[in-house]
PDB file of C-alpha atoms in Angstrom:
ATOM      1  CA  ARG A 179      63.096-135.493-125.853  1.00 46.00           C
ATOM      2  CA  GLY A 180      62.962-134.411-122.438  1.00 51.00           C
ATOM      3  CA  GLY A 181      60.714-131.889-122.412  1.00 53.00           C
ATOM      4  CA  CYS A 182      63.142-129.268-121.723  1.00 59.00           C
ATOM      5  CA  HIS A 183      63.256-126.235-124.851  1.00 60.00           C
ATOM      6  CA  VAL A 184      65.769-124.088-124.701  1.00 67.00           C
ATOM      7  CA  VAL A 185      66.587-121.654-127.540  1.00 67.00           C
ATOM      8  CA  LYS A 186      70.019-120.317-127.651  1.00 83.00           C
ATOM      9  CA  ALA A 187      70.536-116.589-126.921  1.00 89.00           C
ATOM     10  CA  PHE A 188      70.620-114.525-130.322  1.00 89.00           C
ATOM     11  CA  ARG A 189      73.890-114.141-131.447  1.00 90.00           C
ATOM     12  CA  PHE A 190      75.024-112.359-134.719  1.00 91.00           C
ATOM     13  CA  ARG A 191      78.213-114.271-136.290  1.00 91.00           C
ATOM     14  CA  ALA A 192      79.162-110.774-138.286  1.00 92.00           C
ATOM     15  CA  ASP A 193      78.686-108.639-135.233  1.00 94.00           C
ATOM     16  CA  GLY A 194      82.513-108.224-135.106  1.00 94.00           C
ATOM     17  CA  VAL A 195      81.982-107.197-138.946  1.00 96.00           C
ATOM     18  CA  LEU A 196      78.991-104.455-138.086  1.00 96.00           C
ATOM     19  CA  ASP A 197      81.155-102.936-135.053  1.00 96.00           C
ATOM     20  CA  LEU A 198      84.208-102.359-137.642  1.00 97.00           C
ATOM     21  CA  ARG A 199      82.049-101.235-140.167  1.00 97.00           C
ATOM     22  CA  ARG A 200      80.339 -99.144-137.757  1.00 97.00           C
ATOM     23  CA  ARG A 201      83.675 -97.603-136.479  1.00 98.00           C
ATOM     24  CA  THR A 202      84.511 -96.938-140.238  1.00 98.00           C
ATOM     25  CA  ARG A 203      81.429 -94.785-140.922  1.00 98.00           C
ATOM     26  CA  ASP A 204      82.158 -93.082-137.697  1.00 98.00           C
ATOM     27  CA  ALA A 205      85.961 -92.158-139.010  1.00 98.00           C
ATOM     28  CA  ALA A 206      84.228 -91.280-142.645  1.00 98.00           C
ATOM     29  CA  GLN A 207      81.804 -88.975-140.577  1.00 98.00           C
ATOM     30  CA  VAL A 208      84.863 -87.656-138.418  1.00 98.00           C
ATOM     31  CA  ARG A 209      86.503 -87.020-141.790  1.00 98.00           C
ATOM     32  CA  LEU A 210      83.690 -85.245-143.868  1.00 98.00           C
ATOM     33  CA  ALA A 211      83.532 -82.759-140.739  1.00 98.00           C
ATOM     34  CA  ARG A 212      87.198 -82.033-140.888  1.00 98.00           C
ATOM     35  CA  GLU A 213      87.070 -81.508-144.695  1.00 98.00           C
ATOM     36  CA  GLU A 214      84.285 -79.351-144.737  1.00 98.00           C
ATOM     37  CA  HIS A 215      85.368 -77.216-142.368  1.00 98.00           C
ATOM     38  CA  ALA A 216      88.838 -77.035-144.088  1.00 98.00           C
ATOM     39  CA  MET A 217      86.455 -76.205-147.487  1.00 97.00           C
ATOM     40  CA  ARG A 218      84.834 -73.415-145.101  1.00 98.00           C
ATOM     41  CA  GLY A 219      88.390 -71.821-144.252  1.00 98.00           C
ATOM     42  CA  ALA A 220      89.590 -72.475-147.981  1.00 97.00           C
ATOM     43  CA  ALA A 221      86.243 -70.506-149.138  1.00 97.00           C
ATOM     44  CA  LEU A 222      87.068 -67.573-146.578  1.00 98.00           C
ATOM     45  CA  ALA A 223      90.474 -66.968-147.826  1.00 97.00           C
ATOM     46  CA  VAL A 224      88.903 -66.770-151.520  1.00 97.00           C
ATOM     47  CA  GLU A 225      86.751 -64.016-149.824  1.00 98.00           C
ATOM     48  CA  ARG A 226      89.158 -62.344-148.145  1.00 97.00           C
ATOM     49  CA  ALA A 227      91.818 -62.684-150.988  1.00 97.00           C
ATOM     50  CA  SER A 228      88.727 -61.104-153.331  1.00 97.00           C
ATOM     51  CA  ASP A 229      88.120 -58.191-150.860  1.00 97.00           C
ATOM     52  CA  ALA A 230      91.595 -57.483-150.372  1.00 96.00           C
ATOM     53  CA  ILE A 231      92.342 -56.987-154.269  1.00 94.00           C
ATOM     54  CA  GLN A 232      89.204 -54.903-154.391  1.00 95.00           C
ATOM     55  CA  THR A 233      90.573 -52.698-151.424  1.00 94.00           C
ATOM     56  CA  ALA A 234      93.870 -52.276-153.223  1.00 93.00           C
ATOM     57  CA  GLU A 235      92.550 -51.412-156.841  1.00 90.00           C
ATOM     58  CA  GLN A 236      90.318 -48.494-154.578  1.00 89.00           C
ATOM     59  CA  ASP A 237      93.583 -47.613-153.358  1.00 87.00           C
ATOM     60  CA  TYR A 238      95.242 -47.767-156.474  1.00 84.00           C
ATOM     61  CA  ASP A 239      92.491 -45.599-158.030  1.00 81.00           C
ATOM     62  CA  ARG A 240      93.536 -43.178-155.334  1.00 82.00           C
ATOM     63  CA  VAL A 241      97.556 -43.598-155.789  1.00 78.00           C
ATOM     64  CA  LEU A 242      97.079 -42.634-159.338  1.00 79.00           C
ATOM     65  CA  ARG A 243      95.486 -39.258-158.693  1.00 80.00           C
ATOM     66  CA  SER A 244      97.833 -38.489-155.990  1.00 80.00           C
ATOM     67  CA  ALA A 245     101.146 -40.113-156.274  1.00 69.00           C
ATOM     68  CA  ARG A 246     104.643 -38.520-156.717  1.00 76.00           C
ATOM     69  CA  ASP A 247     106.453 -40.879-159.026  1.00 83.00           C
ATOM     70  CA  ALA A 248     106.151 -44.009-161.119  1.00 83.00           C
ATOM     71  CA  ALA A 249     107.886 -46.032-158.403  1.00 85.00           C
ATOM     72  CA  GLU A 250     104.860 -45.777-156.318  1.00 83.00           C
ATOM     73  CA  PHE A 251     102.639 -46.626-159.016  1.00 83.00           C
ATOM     74  CA  GLU A 252     104.765 -49.585-159.597  1.00 88.00           C
ATOM     75  CA  ARG A 253     104.888 -50.707-156.327  1.00 88.00           C
ATOM     76  CA  HIS A 254     101.080 -50.530-155.921  1.00 88.00           C
ATOM     77  CA  ARG A 255     100.724 -52.618-159.364  1.00 90.00           C
ATOM     78  CA  ASN A 256     103.499 -55.277-157.765  1.00 95.00           C
ATOM     79  CA  TRP A 257     100.953 -55.482-154.992  1.00 94.00           C
ATOM     80  CA  ILE A 258      97.552 -56.053-156.848  1.00 94.00           C
ATOM     81  CA  GLU A 259      99.680 -58.822-158.861  1.00 96.00           C
ATOM     82  CA  GLU A 260     100.752 -60.213-155.345  1.00 96.00           C
ATOM     83  CA  LEU A 261      97.062 -60.281-153.970  1.00 96.00           C
ATOM     84  CA  ARG A 262      96.017 -62.155-157.492  1.00 97.00           C
ATOM     85  CA  ARG A 263      98.759 -64.374-157.119  1.00 98.00           C
ATOM     86  CA  ARG A 264      97.204 -65.219-153.478  1.00 97.00           C
ATOM     87  CA  LEU A 265      93.702 -65.154-154.814  1.00 97.00           C
ATOM     88  CA  GLN A 266      94.367 -67.959-157.422  1.00 98.00           C
ATOM     89  CA  HIS A 267      96.357 -70.101-154.963  1.00 97.00           C
ATOM     90  CA  ALA A 268      93.100 -69.419-152.783  1.00 97.00           C
ATOM     91  CA  ARG A 269      90.812 -70.697-154.944  1.00 98.00           C
ATOM     92  CA  VAL A 270      93.028 -73.376-156.058  1.00 98.00           C
ATOM     93  CA  GLN A 271      93.287 -74.924-152.305  1.00 97.00           C
ATOM     94  CA  ARG A 272      89.502 -74.323-152.174  1.00 97.00           C
ATOM     95  CA  ASP A 273      88.687 -76.297-155.060  1.00 98.00           C
ATOM     96  CA  GLU A 274      91.189 -78.814-153.282  1.00 98.00           C
ATOM     97  CA  ARG A 275      89.218 -78.936-150.611  1.00 98.00           C
ATOM     98  CA  ALA A 276      85.936 -79.080-152.619  1.00 98.00           C
ATOM     99  CA  ARG A 277      87.343 -82.164-154.132  1.00 98.00           C
ATOM    100  CA  ALA A 278      88.626 -83.468-150.644  1.00 98.00           C
ATOM    101  CA  VAL A 279      84.898 -83.190-149.640  1.00 98.00           C
ATOM    102  CA  ALA A 280      83.324 -84.992-152.376  1.00 98.00           C
ATOM    103  CA  SER A 281      85.516 -87.795-151.767  1.00 98.00           C
ATOM    104  CA  ALA A 282      85.188 -87.907-147.925  1.00 98.00           C
ATOM    105  CA  ARG A 283      81.422 -87.911-148.528  1.00 98.00           C
ATOM    106  CA  GLU A 284      81.532 -90.805-151.127  1.00 98.00           C
ATOM    107  CA  HIS A 285      83.592 -92.738-148.567  1.00 98.00           C
ATOM    108  CA  LEU A 286      80.804 -91.681-145.801  1.00 98.00           C
ATOM    109  CA  ARG A 287      78.009 -93.146-148.341  1.00 98.00           C
ATOM    110  CA  VAL A 288      79.975 -96.478-148.950  1.00 98.00           C
ATOM    111  CA  ALA A 289      80.695 -96.734-145.127  1.00 98.00           C
ATOM    112  CA  ASP A 290      76.820 -96.163-144.443  1.00 97.00           C
ATOM    113  CA  ARG A 291      75.627 -98.749-147.257  1.00 97.00           C
ATOM    114  CA  ASP A 292      77.852-101.099-145.464  1.00 97.00           C
ATOM    115  CA  VAL A 293      76.651-100.994-142.466  1.00 97.00           C
ATOM    116  CA  GLY A 294      72.905-100.891-143.593  1.00 97.00           C
ATOM    117  CA  VAL A 295      73.484-104.260-145.285  1.00 97.00           C
ATOM    118  CA  LEU A 296      75.058-105.647-141.953  1.00 96.00           C
ATOM    119  CA  GLU A 297      71.887-104.067-140.125  1.00 96.00           C
ATOM    120  CA  ARG A 298      69.497-105.348-142.379  1.00 96.00           C
ATOM    121  CA  LEU A 299      71.134-108.789-142.246  1.00 96.00           C
ATOM    122  CA  ARG A 300      71.269-108.559-138.411  1.00 95.00           C
ATOM    123  CA  GLU A 301      67.378-107.828-138.178  1.00 95.00           C
ATOM    124  CA  ARG A 302      66.483-110.274-140.176  1.00 96.00           C
ATOM    125  CA  ALA A 303      68.864-112.855-138.174  1.00 94.00           C
ATOM    126  CA  MET A 304      66.858-111.634-135.012  1.00 95.00           C
ATOM    127  CA  ALA A 305      63.699-112.149-136.543  1.00 95.00           C
ATOM    128  CA  ARG A 306      63.972-115.639-137.684  1.00 94.00           C
ATOM    129  CA  HIS A 307      65.879-115.984-134.303  1.00 94.00           C
ATOM    130  CA  GLN A 308      62.569-114.841-132.502  1.00 93.00           C
ATOM    131  CA  LEU A 309      60.377-116.853-134.740  1.00 94.00           C
ATOM    132  CA  ALA A 310      62.547-120.285-133.881  1.00 91.00           C
ATOM    133  CA  GLU A 311      61.847-118.820-129.974  1.00 92.00           C
ATOM    134  CA  ARG A 312      58.099-118.552-130.843  1.00 93.00           C
ATOM    135  CA  ARG A 313      57.751-122.038-132.289  1.00 93.00           C
ATOM    136  CA  GLU A 314      59.893-123.863-129.554  1.00 91.00           C
ATOM    137  CA  GLU A 315      57.863-122.052-127.018  1.00 92.00           C
ATOM    138  CA  MET A 316      54.716-123.349-128.778  1.00 94.00           C
ATOM    139  CA  LYS A 317      56.116-126.777-128.859  1.00 93.00           C
ATOM    140  CA  ALA A 318      56.820-126.602-125.375  1.00 91.00           C
ATOM    141  CA  LEU A 319      53.211-125.503-124.451  1.00 93.00           C
ATOM    142  CA  ASP A 320      51.985-128.501-126.817  1.00 92.00           C
ATOM    143  CA  GLU A 321      53.818-131.035-125.212  1.00 92.00           C
ATOM    144  CA  PHE A 322      53.046-129.134-121.640  1.00 92.00           C
ATOM    145  CA  ALA A 323      49.170-129.489-122.708  1.00 92.00           C
ATOM    146  CA  ALA A 324      49.541-132.813-124.126  1.00 91.00           C
ATOM    147  CA  LEU A 325      50.848-134.410-120.937  1.00 92.00           C
ATOM    148  CA  GLN A 326      48.396-132.529-118.608  1.00 91.00           C
ATOM    149  CA  PHE A 327      45.502-134.090-120.616  1.00 89.00           C
ATOM    150  CA  SER A 328      47.476-137.678-120.236  1.00 88.00           C
ATOM    151  CA  ARG A 329      47.703-137.238-116.703  1.00 89.00           C
ATOM    152  CA  ARG A 330      43.851-135.997-116.479  1.00 88.00           C
ATOM    153  CA  LEU A 331      43.230-139.386-118.717  1.00 85.00           C
ATOM    154  CA  VAL A 332      44.937-141.806-116.325  1.00 86.00           C
ATOM    155  CA  ALA A 333      43.705-140.030-113.163  1.00 85.00           C
ATOM    156  CA  GLU A 334      40.293-140.406-114.325  1.00 83.00           C
ATOM    157  CA  GLY A 335      40.778-144.146-115.040  1.00 77.00           C
ATOM    158  CA  GLY A 336      42.737-144.453-118.432  1.00 66.00           C
ATOM    159  CA  LEU A 337      40.636-144.023-122.126  1.00 60.00           C
ATOM    160  CA  HIS A 338      36.810-144.913-121.824  1.00 57.00           C
ATOM    161  CA  ASP A 339      35.412-146.426-125.216  1.00 52.00           C
ATOM    162  CA  ARG A 340      32.519-144.121-125.994  1.00 48.00           C
TER     163      ARG A 340
END
């Protein structure tokens, strides 16, 4: 065979797929971060809407004690109803954001799993490659040692019957 052993450089055939899956996972992480940010904003909007209702109801008590006409009562009551509608809308938005976060989290979990599967395959392929490399190195060393031994025998006059 010529005595020159060359092991090919390691190449994982699915590297392109692994790269694509990593980019998909990165995009899923970005999406999750955006959705979580949007959900925090929606939760803050609910909190502010609740605070606005509480303030309006406290003002309503003040208006009840000091109002001059029924129109002022009516305006304030209508304002509180509008604030309640806004609170309900804010809650719906928050719940939609929570569902979007759950969906993004699931996409990230799946993308992470897909990357992990390919990374484990890559590690196993690398281990097989390294084992093959070590075997080839050992084979080359054995052949070299056998060659050196046979040269020494020839130099000493050949094989002797002992």
